[in-house]
Amino acid sequence: MIVHTSIANTSDAASWEQALVDAVDFLTAGQVVALPSETVYGLAADALDRKAVARIFEAKGRPSTNPLIVHVADEGMLETCAASWCSIAALLAKHFWPGPLTLVVPKKPIIPDEVTAGLNSVALRWPSHPLMQAVIQRFQGPLAAPSANLSNRLSPTSTEQVCAQLQGKIPLIVDGGSCSVGIESTVVDLTGSIPTILRPGVIHRGVLSALVPSIQMASGVMDPDEGLAQRSPGQHRQHYAPEASLRVCRWEDEPSLLGRMEHEGLDPAKTCVLCHERFPSSPPFMRVSVIPNDPEAYARALYAELFQCDQLRPQSILVEEPPSKEAWDGVLDRLQRAASGW
Ligand code: AMP
Ligand code: MG
């Protein structure tokens, strides 16, 4: 079914207030709304209404086995969702909330199975984006919100990118400008005996292990034998992908890059290059994007750059391999999932 998609701007006090009213009206009616957050744009619905949550899966084409993050904006909502709150959850929340960290904890029965893909745990986040916070507070209840993209595609960091994927499928997109973090939250599972990073992000294992020395990384590979009851659902190897085939590689200089491309049958005129250290000239390339050589600035720019590249319909996107340091874990993880070759 095609619906009319309105875009609410929030550039002055009156439009901000109107956007809040409209967003809360749709959410109360069990509809989905795209909202800005500091990580990426989210596609939000009432987390306690299974029919509303089903609309998120429908709009995204998301498999029902991939659970959603539930967003809260006060302690009461946390109590509504979490069956228990261990001392590590309290410590991490104290340091990083509101912010781009998601904590997986035991869930209360009130959270529908549709949200958690039938698991006994729920992923909770208290976002810092003022507009997302304002909507949750005005709605007075937790919102389930995955990224506002079609399943497996690039997560949007601007209204333009949400529109490109979800226009005609959802009634409202609230424009809150560009996302300041730019990649999805770090997800930490606190339901097992060892705190485990299920998905890396800008809050990386270096800072987390300073507070929780026992914390470990989940192995990034899905075990096909574990099937749907896997420990880290939704962590599919191919995810967050642009339409063009993406490869991550290293090059010394432009001639060596061109030589390698010739060897692999890649046409520079149909190739976009993303680099942070060794900048080839353009032309001969279709587009050369220089991304700052800093993990946080890189994360902020990554999806927007990939989106710009995709608009040109290139044959391939080549990404200069980022450093393998823990502060880059989140960026490396997203590139690995976006890549069809390394
Ligand atoms: P997204 O909402 O697209 O940012 O993805 C949320 C991710 O959080 C999912 O793909 C899962 O990997 C993870 N997640 C959400 N809920 C749970 C849960 N109850 N247990 C483990 N991981 C979860
Ligand atoms: Mg997502």
mmCIF file of C-alpha atoms and ligand atoms in Angstrom:
data_model
loop_
_atom_site.group_PDB
_atom_site.id
_atom_site.type_symbol
_atom_site.label_atom_id
_atom_site.label_comp_id
_atom_site.label_asym_id
_atom_site.label_seq_id
_atom_site.Cartn_x
_atom_site.Cartn_y
_atom_site.Cartn_z
ATOM 1 C CA MET A 1 0.000 0.000 0.000
ATOM 2 C CA ILE A 2 1.321 3.449 -0.921
ATOM 3 C CA VAL A 3 0.914 6.151 1.740
ATOM 4 C CA HIS A 4 1.628 9.859 1.535
ATOM 5 C CA THR A 5 4.901 10.649 3.327
ATOM 6 C CA SER A 6 5.125 14.078 5.006
ATOM 7 C CA ILE A 7 8.458 15.571 5.994
ATOM 8 C CA ALA A 8 8.332 17.665 9.162
ATOM 9 C CA ASN A 9 11.058 20.248 9.524
ATOM 10 C CA THR A 10 12.188 21.340 12.967
ATOM 11 C CA SER A 11 14.165 24.462 12.177
ATOM 12 C CA ASP A 12 12.244 26.840 14.461
ATOM 13 C CA ALA A 13 10.259 26.564 17.685
ATOM 14 C CA ALA A 14 6.837 26.405 16.002
ATOM 15 C CA SER A 15 7.806 23.699 13.478
ATOM 16 C CA TRP A 16 9.596 21.729 16.222
ATOM 17 C CA GLU A 17 6.410 21.746 18.300
ATOM 18 C CA GLN A 18 4.268 20.796 15.297
ATOM 19 C CA ALA A 19 6.636 17.926 14.419
ATOM 20 C CA LEU A 20 6.380 16.631 17.996
ATOM 21 C CA VAL A 21 2.589 16.782 17.944
ATOM 22 C CA ASP A 22 2.392 15.041 14.556
ATOM 23 C CA ALA A 23 4.908 12.348 15.503
ATOM 24 C CA VAL A 24 3.129 11.565 18.780
ATOM 25 C CA ASP A 25 -0.282 11.523 17.039
ATOM 26 C CA PHE A 26 0.922 8.929 14.520
ATOM 27 C CA LEU A 27 2.638 6.851 17.220
ATOM 28 C CA THR A 28 -0.504 6.901 19.377
ATOM 29 C CA ALA A 29 -2.504 5.708 16.368
ATOM 30 C CA GLY A 30 -0.148 2.701 16.069
ATOM 31 C CA GLN A 31 1.713 4.082 13.049
ATOM 32 C CA VAL A 32 5.455 4.211 12.360
ATOM 33 C CA VAL A 33 7.445 7.446 12.151
ATOM 34 C CA ALA A 34 11.044 8.088 11.060
ATOM 35 C CA LEU A 35 12.895 10.073 13.722
ATOM 36 C CA PRO A 36 16.410 11.459 13.924
ATOM 37 C CA SER A 37 18.757 10.032 16.541
ATOM 38 C CA GLU A 38 22.437 10.677 17.173
ATOM 39 C CA THR A 39 23.392 7.299 15.647
ATOM 40 C CA VAL A 40 21.268 6.961 12.474
ATOM 41 C CA TYR A 41 17.630 7.784 11.664
ATOM 42 C CA GLY A 42 15.235 5.368 13.381
ATOM 43 C CA LEU A 43 11.883 3.958 12.290
ATOM 44 C CA ALA A 44 9.883 4.203 15.510
ATOM 45 C CA ALA A 45 6.679 2.614 16.786
ATOM 46 C CA ASP A 46 5.074 1.974 20.190
ATOM 47 C CA ALA A 47 7.258 -0.807 21.635
ATOM 48 C CA LEU A 48 4.347 -2.210 23.659
ATOM 49 C CA ASP A 49 1.927 -2.477 20.711
ATOM 50 C CA ARG A 50 2.595 -5.614 18.684
ATOM 51 C CA LYS A 51 0.554 -4.409 15.706
ATOM 52 C CA ALA A 52 2.520 -1.156 15.531
ATOM 53 C CA VAL A 53 5.775 -3.101 15.791
ATOM 54 C CA ALA A 54 4.657 -5.384 12.956
ATOM 55 C CA ARG A 55 4.399 -2.243 10.764
ATOM 56 C CA ILE A 56 8.119 -1.577 11.299
ATOM 57 C CA PHE A 57 9.019 -5.040 9.992
ATOM 58 C CA GLU A 58 6.634 -4.604 7.072
ATOM 59 C CA ALA A 59 7.976 -1.167 6.006
ATOM 60 C CA LYS A 60 11.600 -2.329 6.214
ATOM 61 C CA GLY A 61 11.131 -5.835 4.841
ATOM 62 C CA ARG A 62 12.995 -6.909 7.978
ATOM 63 C CA PRO A 63 13.053 -10.607 8.901
ATOM 64 C CA SER A 64 11.031 -11.249 12.062
ATOM 65 C CA THR A 65 14.053 -13.060 13.530
ATOM 66 C CA ASN A 66 15.979 -9.778 13.828
ATOM 67 C CA PRO A 67 15.051 -8.129 17.164
ATOM 68 C CA LEU A 68 14.589 -4.379 17.672
ATOM 69 C CA ILE A 69 16.201 -1.901 20.012
ATOM 70 C CA VAL A 70 13.777 -0.272 22.450
ATOM 71 C CA HIS A 71 14.390 3.412 23.182
ATOM 72 C CA VAL A 72 13.629 4.954 26.564
ATOM 73 C CA ALA A 73 13.957 8.457 27.954
ATOM 74 C CA ASP A 74 13.464 8.094 31.695
ATOM 75 C CA GLU A 75 13.986 5.631 34.534
ATOM 76 C CA GLY A 76 10.308 4.670 34.671
ATOM 77 C CA MET A 77 10.420 3.405 31.067
ATOM 78 C CA LEU A 78 13.531 1.397 31.910
ATOM 79 C CA GLU A 79 11.624 -0.250 34.744
ATOM 80 C CA THR A 80 8.741 -0.949 32.365
ATOM 81 C CA CYS A 81 11.060 -2.906 30.051
ATOM 82 C CA ALA A 82 13.878 -4.483 32.105
ATOM 83 C CA ALA A 83 13.156 -7.421 34.432
ATOM 84 C CA SER A 84 16.476 -6.830 36.204
ATOM 85 C CA TRP A 85 19.251 -4.262 36.088
ATOM 86 C CA CYS A 86 22.664 -5.567 37.108
ATOM 87 C CA SER A 87 25.492 -3.421 38.517
ATOM 88 C CA ILE A 88 27.332 -3.467 35.153
ATOM 89 C CA ALA A 89 24.218 -2.163 33.388
ATOM 90 C CA ALA A 90 24.016 0.619 35.991
ATOM 91 C CA LEU A 91 27.706 1.460 35.547
ATOM 92 C CA LEU A 92 27.580 1.544 31.739
ATOM 93 C CA ALA A 93 24.325 3.518 31.731
ATOM 94 C CA LYS A 94 25.818 6.034 34.165
ATOM 95 C CA HIS A 95 28.792 6.628 31.868
ATOM 96 C CA PHE A 96 27.293 6.430 28.405
ATOM 97 C CA TRP A 97 23.596 7.288 28.602
ATOM 98 C CA PRO A 98 22.085 9.170 27.021
ATOM 99 C CA GLY A 99 24.184 8.032 24.066
ATOM 100 C CA PRO A 100 25.066 5.460 21.388
ATOM 101 C CA LEU A 101 25.182 2.376 23.638
ATOM 102 C CA THR A 102 22.561 -0.410 23.699
ATOM 103 C CA LEU A 103 22.338 -2.803 26.648
ATOM 104 C CA VAL A 104 20.755 -6.249 26.296
ATOM 105 C CA VAL A 105 19.116 -7.261 29.607
ATOM 106 C CA PRO A 106 16.366 -9.670 30.775
ATOM 107 C CA LYS A 107 12.958 -8.452 29.589
ATOM 108 C CA LYS A 108 9.611 -7.950 31.303
ATOM 109 C CA PRO A 109 6.656 -9.905 29.843
ATOM 110 C CA ILE A 110 5.025 -6.633 28.711
ATOM 111 C CA ILE A 111 7.535 -6.420 25.826
ATOM 112 C CA PRO A 112 5.927 -8.295 22.913
ATOM 113 C CA ASP A 113 7.784 -11.220 21.363
ATOM 114 C CA GLU A 114 7.696 -9.395 18.032
ATOM 115 C CA VAL A 115 10.149 -6.822 19.444
ATOM 116 C CA THR A 116 12.654 -9.356 20.762
ATOM 117 C CA ALA A 117 12.266 -12.093 18.128
ATOM 118 C CA GLY A 118 10.997 -14.349 20.898
ATOM 119 C CA LEU A 119 14.062 -13.899 23.118
ATOM 120 C CA ASN A 120 13.831 -13.448 26.880
ATOM 121 C CA SER A 121 16.016 -10.357 26.654
ATOM 122 C CA VAL A 122 15.457 -6.824 25.408
ATOM 123 C CA ALA A 123 17.940 -4.377 23.890
ATOM 124 C CA LEU A 124 17.573 -0.948 25.536
ATOM 125 C CA ARG A 125 18.996 2.450 24.656
ATOM 126 C CA TRP A 126 18.520 5.952 26.011
ATOM 127 C CA PRO A 127 19.276 8.184 23.016
ATOM 128 C CA SER A 128 20.813 11.651 23.371
ATOM 129 C CA HIS A 129 19.209 13.304 20.345
ATOM 130 C CA PRO A 130 16.972 16.070 21.774
ATOM 131 C CA LEU A 131 14.194 15.442 19.270
ATOM 132 C CA MET A 132 14.106 11.684 19.809
ATOM 133 C CA GLN A 133 14.095 12.286 23.577
ATOM 134 C CA ALA A 134 11.300 14.837 23.278
ATOM 135 C CA VAL A 135 9.139 12.450 21.228
ATOM 136 C CA ILE A 136 9.651 9.559 23.669
ATOM 137 C CA GLN A 137 8.879 11.790 26.651
ATOM 138 C CA ARG A 138 5.784 13.311 25.039
ATOM 139 C CA PHE A 139 4.606 9.837 23.966
ATOM 140 C CA GLN A 140 5.242 8.674 27.545
ATOM 141 C CA GLY A 141 6.338 5.210 26.547
ATOM 142 C CA PRO A 142 9.230 3.252 25.061
ATOM 143 C CA LEU A 143 9.662 3.234 21.280
ATOM 144 C CA ALA A 144 10.996 0.304 19.276
ATOM 145 C CA ALA A 145 13.169 1.755 16.520
ATOM 146 C CA PRO A 146 15.551 0.027 14.144
ATOM 147 C CA SER A 147 17.346 2.054 11.499
ATOM 148 C CA ALA A 148 14.989 3.750 9.011
ATOM 149 C CA ASN A 149 16.203 1.889 5.932
ATOM 150 C CA LEU A 150 15.116 -1.112 3.919
ATOM 151 C CA SER A 151 16.482 -4.274 5.503
ATOM 152 C CA ASN A 152 20.177 -4.885 4.758
ATOM 153 C CA ARG A 153 20.637 -1.551 2.977
ATOM 154 C CA LEU A 154 22.579 1.487 4.144
ATOM 155 C CA SER A 155 21.368 3.070 7.354
ATOM 156 C CA PRO A 156 20.266 6.669 6.771
ATOM 157 C CA THR A 157 22.010 9.600 8.423
ATOM 158 C CA SER A 158 19.838 12.284 6.804
ATOM 159 C CA THR A 159 16.201 12.806 5.817
ATOM 160 C CA GLU A 160 17.165 12.585 2.152
ATOM 161 C CA GLN A 161 18.459 9.048 2.690
ATOM 162 C CA VAL A 162 15.318 8.002 4.620
ATOM 163 C CA CYS A 163 13.163 9.378 1.788
ATOM 164 C CA ALA A 164 15.143 7.506 -0.836
ATOM 165 C CA GLN A 165 14.208 4.206 0.826
ATOM 166 C CA LEU A 166 10.922 4.681 2.678
ATOM 167 C CA GLN A 167 8.962 7.386 0.844
ATOM 168 C CA GLY A 168 5.467 6.039 0.137
ATOM 169 C CA LYS A 169 5.766 3.419 2.892
ATOM 170 C CA ILE A 170 5.529 5.556 6.053
ATOM 171 C CA PRO A 171 3.383 8.606 6.912
ATOM 172 C CA LEU A 172 5.986 10.902 8.521
ATOM 173 C CA ILE A 173 9.704 11.653 8.530
ATOM 174 C CA VAL A 174 10.896 14.179 11.117
ATOM 175 C CA ASP A 175 13.924 16.089 9.842
ATOM 176 C CA GLY A 176 16.534 16.597 12.552
ATOM 177 C CA GLY A 177 19.540 17.294 10.334
ATOM 178 C CA SER A 178 22.561 15.005 9.947
ATOM 179 C CA CYS A 179 23.275 12.384 12.596
ATOM 180 C CA SER A 180 26.278 13.265 14.748
ATOM 181 C CA VAL A 181 27.510 9.684 15.363
ATOM 182 C CA GLY A 182 26.694 8.264 11.937
ATOM 183 C CA ILE A 183 26.807 4.499 12.593
ATOM 184 C CA GLU A 184 24.542 2.284 14.701
ATOM 185 C CA SER A 185 24.978 1.987 18.473
ATOM 186 C CA THR A 186 27.407 -0.341 20.218
ATOM 187 C CA VAL A 187 25.383 -3.339 21.485
ATOM 188 C CA VAL A 188 26.509 -5.002 24.753
ATOM 189 C CA ASP A 189 24.859 -8.206 25.980
ATOM 190 C CA LEU A 190 24.637 -8.384 29.777
ATOM 191 C CA THR A 191 22.519 -11.549 30.020
ATOM 192 C CA GLY A 192 25.383 -14.058 30.022
ATOM 193 C CA SER A 193 28.140 -14.653 32.570
ATOM 194 C CA ILE A 194 30.594 -12.493 30.567
ATOM 195 C CA PRO A 195 29.568 -9.059 29.229
ATOM 196 C CA THR A 196 29.823 -9.316 25.447
ATOM 197 C CA ILE A 197 30.012 -6.725 22.676
ATOM 198 C CA LEU A 198 27.561 -8.009 20.045
ATOM 199 C CA ARG A 199 28.013 -5.062 17.702
ATOM 200 C CA PRO A 200 30.940 -2.611 17.884
ATOM 201 C CA GLY A 201 30.343 1.116 17.566
ATOM 202 C CA VAL A 202 31.947 4.428 18.452
ATOM 203 C CA ILE A 203 31.851 3.465 22.135
ATOM 204 C CA HIS A 204 34.555 0.876 21.538
ATOM 205 C CA ARG A 205 36.037 -1.997 23.500
ATOM 206 C CA GLY A 206 38.937 0.202 24.722
ATOM 207 C CA VAL A 207 36.643 2.527 26.663
ATOM 208 C CA LEU A 208 34.266 -0.270 27.684
ATOM 209 C CA SER A 209 37.014 -2.492 29.057
ATOM 210 C CA ALA A 210 38.369 0.399 31.152
ATOM 211 C CA LEU A 211 35.086 0.170 33.077
ATOM 212 C CA VAL A 212 34.331 -3.542 32.630
ATOM 213 C CA PRO A 213 37.680 -5.379 32.308
ATOM 214 C CA SER A 214 36.004 -8.751 31.666
ATOM 215 C CA ILE A 215 34.136 -7.528 28.571
ATOM 216 C CA GLN A 216 34.711 -9.563 25.406
ATOM 217 C CA MET A 217 33.877 -9.314 21.700
ATOM 218 C CA ALA A 218 31.335 -11.781 20.305
ATOM 219 C CA SER A 219 32.735 -13.825 17.473
ATOM 220 C CA GLY A 220 31.444 -12.025 14.383
ATOM 221 C CA VAL A 221 30.410 -15.151 12.535
ATOM 222 C CA MET A 222 26.911 -16.560 12.686
ATOM 223 C CA ASP A 223 26.850 -20.244 13.435
ATOM 224 C CA PRO A 224 24.416 -21.782 10.929
ATOM 225 C CA ASP A 225 23.855 -24.724 13.277
ATOM 226 C CA GLU A 226 22.558 -22.432 15.998
ATOM 227 C CA GLY A 227 19.719 -21.334 13.738
ATOM 228 C CA LEU A 228 17.299 -18.769 15.070
ATOM 229 C CA ALA A 229 18.225 -19.177 18.713
ATOM 230 C CA GLN A 230 21.671 -17.740 18.037
ATOM 231 C CA ARG A 231 23.200 -15.593 20.755
ATOM 232 C CA SER A 232 23.566 -12.547 18.577
ATOM 233 C CA PRO A 233 20.543 -12.369 16.303
ATOM 234 C CA GLY A 234 20.585 -9.962 13.428
ATOM 235 C CA GLN A 235 24.356 -10.015 13.184
ATOM 236 C CA HIS A 236 24.338 -11.213 9.625
ATOM 237 C CA ARG A 237 27.561 -11.114 7.747
ATOM 238 C CA GLN A 238 26.069 -9.177 4.832
ATOM 239 C CA HIS A 239 24.307 -6.074 6.094
ATOM 240 C CA TYR A 240 24.423 -2.303 5.823
ATOM 241 C CA ALA A 241 25.358 -2.666 2.155
ATOM 242 C CA PRO A 242 25.336 -0.118 -0.663
ATOM 243 C CA GLU A 243 23.874 -1.170 -4.013
ATOM 244 C CA ALA A 244 27.247 -1.192 -5.781
ATOM 245 C CA SER A 245 29.683 -3.958 -4.931
ATOM 246 C CA LEU A 246 32.089 -2.681 -2.293
ATOM 247 C CA ARG A 247 35.672 -3.796 -1.717
ATOM 248 C CA VAL A 248 38.134 -2.766 0.945
ATOM 249 C CA CYS A 249 41.774 -2.688 -0.118
ATOM 250 C CA ARG A 250 45.164 -1.082 0.430
ATOM 251 C CA TRP A 251 47.272 0.728 -2.143
ATOM 252 C CA GLU A 252 50.661 2.408 -2.147
ATOM 253 C CA ASP A 253 50.000 5.060 -4.778
ATOM 254 C CA GLU A 254 47.712 5.790 -7.697
ATOM 255 C CA PRO A 255 49.649 3.730 -10.315
ATOM 256 C CA SER A 256 49.549 0.651 -8.057
ATOM 257 C CA LEU A 257 45.816 1.156 -7.476
ATOM 258 C CA LEU A 258 45.161 1.494 -11.203
ATOM 259 C CA GLY A 259 47.298 -1.584 -11.909
ATOM 260 C CA ARG A 260 45.355 -3.630 -9.399
ATOM 261 C CA MET A 261 42.037 -2.457 -10.817
ATOM 262 C CA GLU A 262 43.089 -3.370 -14.336
ATOM 263 C CA HIS A 263 44.077 -6.812 -13.061
ATOM 264 C CA GLU A 264 40.623 -7.232 -11.482
ATOM 265 C CA GLY A 265 38.783 -5.883 -14.532
ATOM 266 C CA LEU A 266 37.488 -2.732 -12.802
ATOM 267 C CA ASP A 267 36.921 0.376 -14.900
ATOM 268 C CA PRO A 268 38.143 3.506 -13.015
ATOM 269 C CA ALA A 269 35.485 5.618 -14.765
ATOM 270 C CA LYS A 270 32.825 3.407 -13.135
ATOM 271 C CA THR A 271 34.534 3.199 -9.741
ATOM 272 C CA CYS A 272 34.105 5.411 -6.676
ATOM 273 C CA VAL A 273 37.017 5.564 -4.240
ATOM 274 C CA LEU A 274 36.746 6.302 -0.508
ATOM 275 C CA CYS A 275 40.085 7.137 1.065
ATOM 276 C CA HIS A 276 41.446 8.631 4.277
ATOM 277 C CA GLU A 277 45.216 8.594 3.782
ATOM 278 C CA ARG A 278 46.305 7.960 0.200
ATOM 279 C CA PHE A 279 44.278 10.171 -2.086
ATOM 280 C CA PRO A 280 44.154 9.266 -5.789
ATOM 281 C CA SER A 281 43.288 12.031 -8.238
ATOM 282 C CA SER A 282 39.920 12.260 -9.963
ATOM 283 C CA PRO A 283 39.616 11.683 -12.904
ATOM 284 C CA PRO A 284 40.217 8.899 -13.930
ATOM 285 C CA PHE A 285 37.895 7.773 -11.127
ATOM 286 C CA MET A 286 34.158 8.374 -11.148
ATOM 287 C CA ARG A 287 34.397 10.007 -7.727
ATOM 288 C CA VAL A 288 37.022 10.257 -5.018
ATOM 289 C CA SER A 289 35.770 10.938 -1.477
ATOM 290 C CA VAL A 290 38.262 11.861 1.196
ATOM 291 C CA ILE A 291 36.999 10.891 4.641
ATOM 292 C CA PRO A 292 38.762 12.275 7.739
ATOM 293 C CA ASN A 293 41.453 9.999 9.158
ATOM 294 C CA ASP A 294 39.794 9.907 12.577
ATOM 295 C CA PRO A 295 37.446 7.094 13.663
ATOM 296 C CA GLU A 296 34.614 9.299 14.915
ATOM 297 C CA ALA A 297 34.683 11.718 11.990
ATOM 298 C CA TYR A 298 34.950 8.737 9.629
ATOM 299 C CA ALA A 299 31.907 7.050 11.188
ATOM 300 C CA ARG A 300 29.953 10.316 10.861
ATOM 301 C CA ALA A 301 30.721 10.530 7.135
ATOM 302 C CA LEU A 302 30.673 6.867 6.068
ATOM 303 C CA TYR A 303 27.020 6.168 5.190
ATOM 304 C CA ALA A 304 26.503 9.618 3.663
ATOM 305 C CA GLU A 305 29.505 9.043 1.367
ATOM 306 C CA LEU A 306 28.365 5.549 0.388
ATOM 307 C CA PHE A 307 24.915 6.954 -0.322
ATOM 308 C CA GLN A 308 26.399 9.677 -2.561
ATOM 309 C CA CYS A 309 28.442 7.034 -4.382
ATOM 310 C CA ASP A 310 25.390 4.803 -4.939
ATOM 311 C CA GLN A 311 23.513 7.740 -6.500
ATOM 312 C CA LEU A 312 26.074 7.691 -9.339
ATOM 313 C CA ARG A 313 25.325 4.000 -10.028
ATOM 314 C CA PRO A 314 28.966 2.918 -10.052
ATOM 315 C CA GLN A 315 30.132 -0.584 -10.935
ATOM 316 C CA SER A 316 32.087 -0.734 -7.700
ATOM 317 C CA ILE A 317 33.186 1.206 -4.627
ATOM 318 C CA LEU A 318 36.756 0.821 -3.417
ATOM 319 C CA VAL A 319 37.446 1.729 0.199
ATOM 320 C CA GLU A 320 40.962 2.270 1.533
ATOM 321 C CA GLU A 321 41.447 -0.133 4.433
ATOM 322 C CA PRO A 322 41.132 1.733 7.751
ATOM 323 C CA PRO A 323 43.587 1.138 10.623
ATOM 324 C CA SER A 324 42.996 -2.045 12.631
ATOM 325 C CA LYS A 325 42.893 -0.261 16.002
ATOM 326 C CA GLU A 326 40.055 -0.753 18.471
ATOM 327 C CA ALA A 327 38.736 2.805 18.046
ATOM 328 C CA TRP A 328 38.056 1.803 14.426
ATOM 329 C CA ASP A 329 36.162 -1.423 15.361
ATOM 330 C CA GLY A 330 32.733 0.028 14.520
ATOM 331 C CA VAL A 331 33.812 1.369 11.128
ATOM 332 C CA LEU A 332 35.634 -1.882 10.285
ATOM 333 C CA ASP A 333 32.593 -3.954 11.239
ATOM 334 C CA ARG A 334 30.271 -1.895 8.983
ATOM 335 C CA LEU A 335 32.713 -2.046 6.075
ATOM 336 C CA GLN A 336 33.129 -5.799 6.503
ATOM 337 C CA ARG A 337 29.352 -6.262 6.346
ATOM 338 C CA ALA A 338 29.037 -3.900 3.380
ATOM 339 C CA ALA A 339 31.847 -5.561 1.454
ATOM 340 C CA SER A 340 31.578 -8.253 -1.140
ATOM 341 C CA GLY A 341 35.363 -8.699 -1.016
ATOM 342 C CA TRP A 342 38.237 -7.476 1.163
HETATM 343 P P1 AMP B 1 19.106 -2.195 14.433
HETATM 344 O O1 AMP B 1 17.854 -1.948 15.169
HETATM 345 O O2 AMP B 1 18.908 -2.396 12.965
HETATM 346 O O3 AMP B 1 20.157 -1.190 14.768
HETATM 347 O O4 AMP B 1 19.648 -3.589 14.960
HETATM 348 C C1 AMP B 1 19.517 -3.930 16.293
HETATM 349 C C2 AMP B 1 20.416 -5.068 16.590
HETATM 350 O O5 AMP B 1 20.516 -5.199 18.014
HETATM 351 C C3 AMP B 1 19.882 -6.408 16.118
HETATM 352 O O6 AMP B 1 20.222 -6.659 14.791
HETATM 353 C C4 AMP B 1 20.556 -7.377 17.084
HETATM 354 O O7 AMP B 1 21.815 -7.705 16.597
HETATM 355 C C5 AMP B 1 20.695 -6.549 18.358
HETATM 356 N N1 AMP B 1 19.665 -6.949 19.330
HETATM 357 C C6 AMP B 1 18.446 -6.397 19.500
HETATM 358 N N2 AMP B 1 17.766 -7.041 20.471
HETATM 359 C C7 AMP B 1 18.556 -8.014 20.924
HETATM 360 C C8 AMP B 1 18.437 -9.031 21.933
HETATM 361 N N3 AMP B 1 17.335 -9.155 22.680
HETATM 362 N N4 AMP B 1 19.474 -9.877 22.109
HETATM 363 C C9 AMP B 1 20.597 -9.748 21.362
HETATM 364 N N5 AMP B 1 20.780 -8.823 20.402
HETATM 365 C C10 AMP B 1 19.783 -7.963 20.184
HETATM 366 MG MG MG B 2 19.529 -1.534 11.081
#
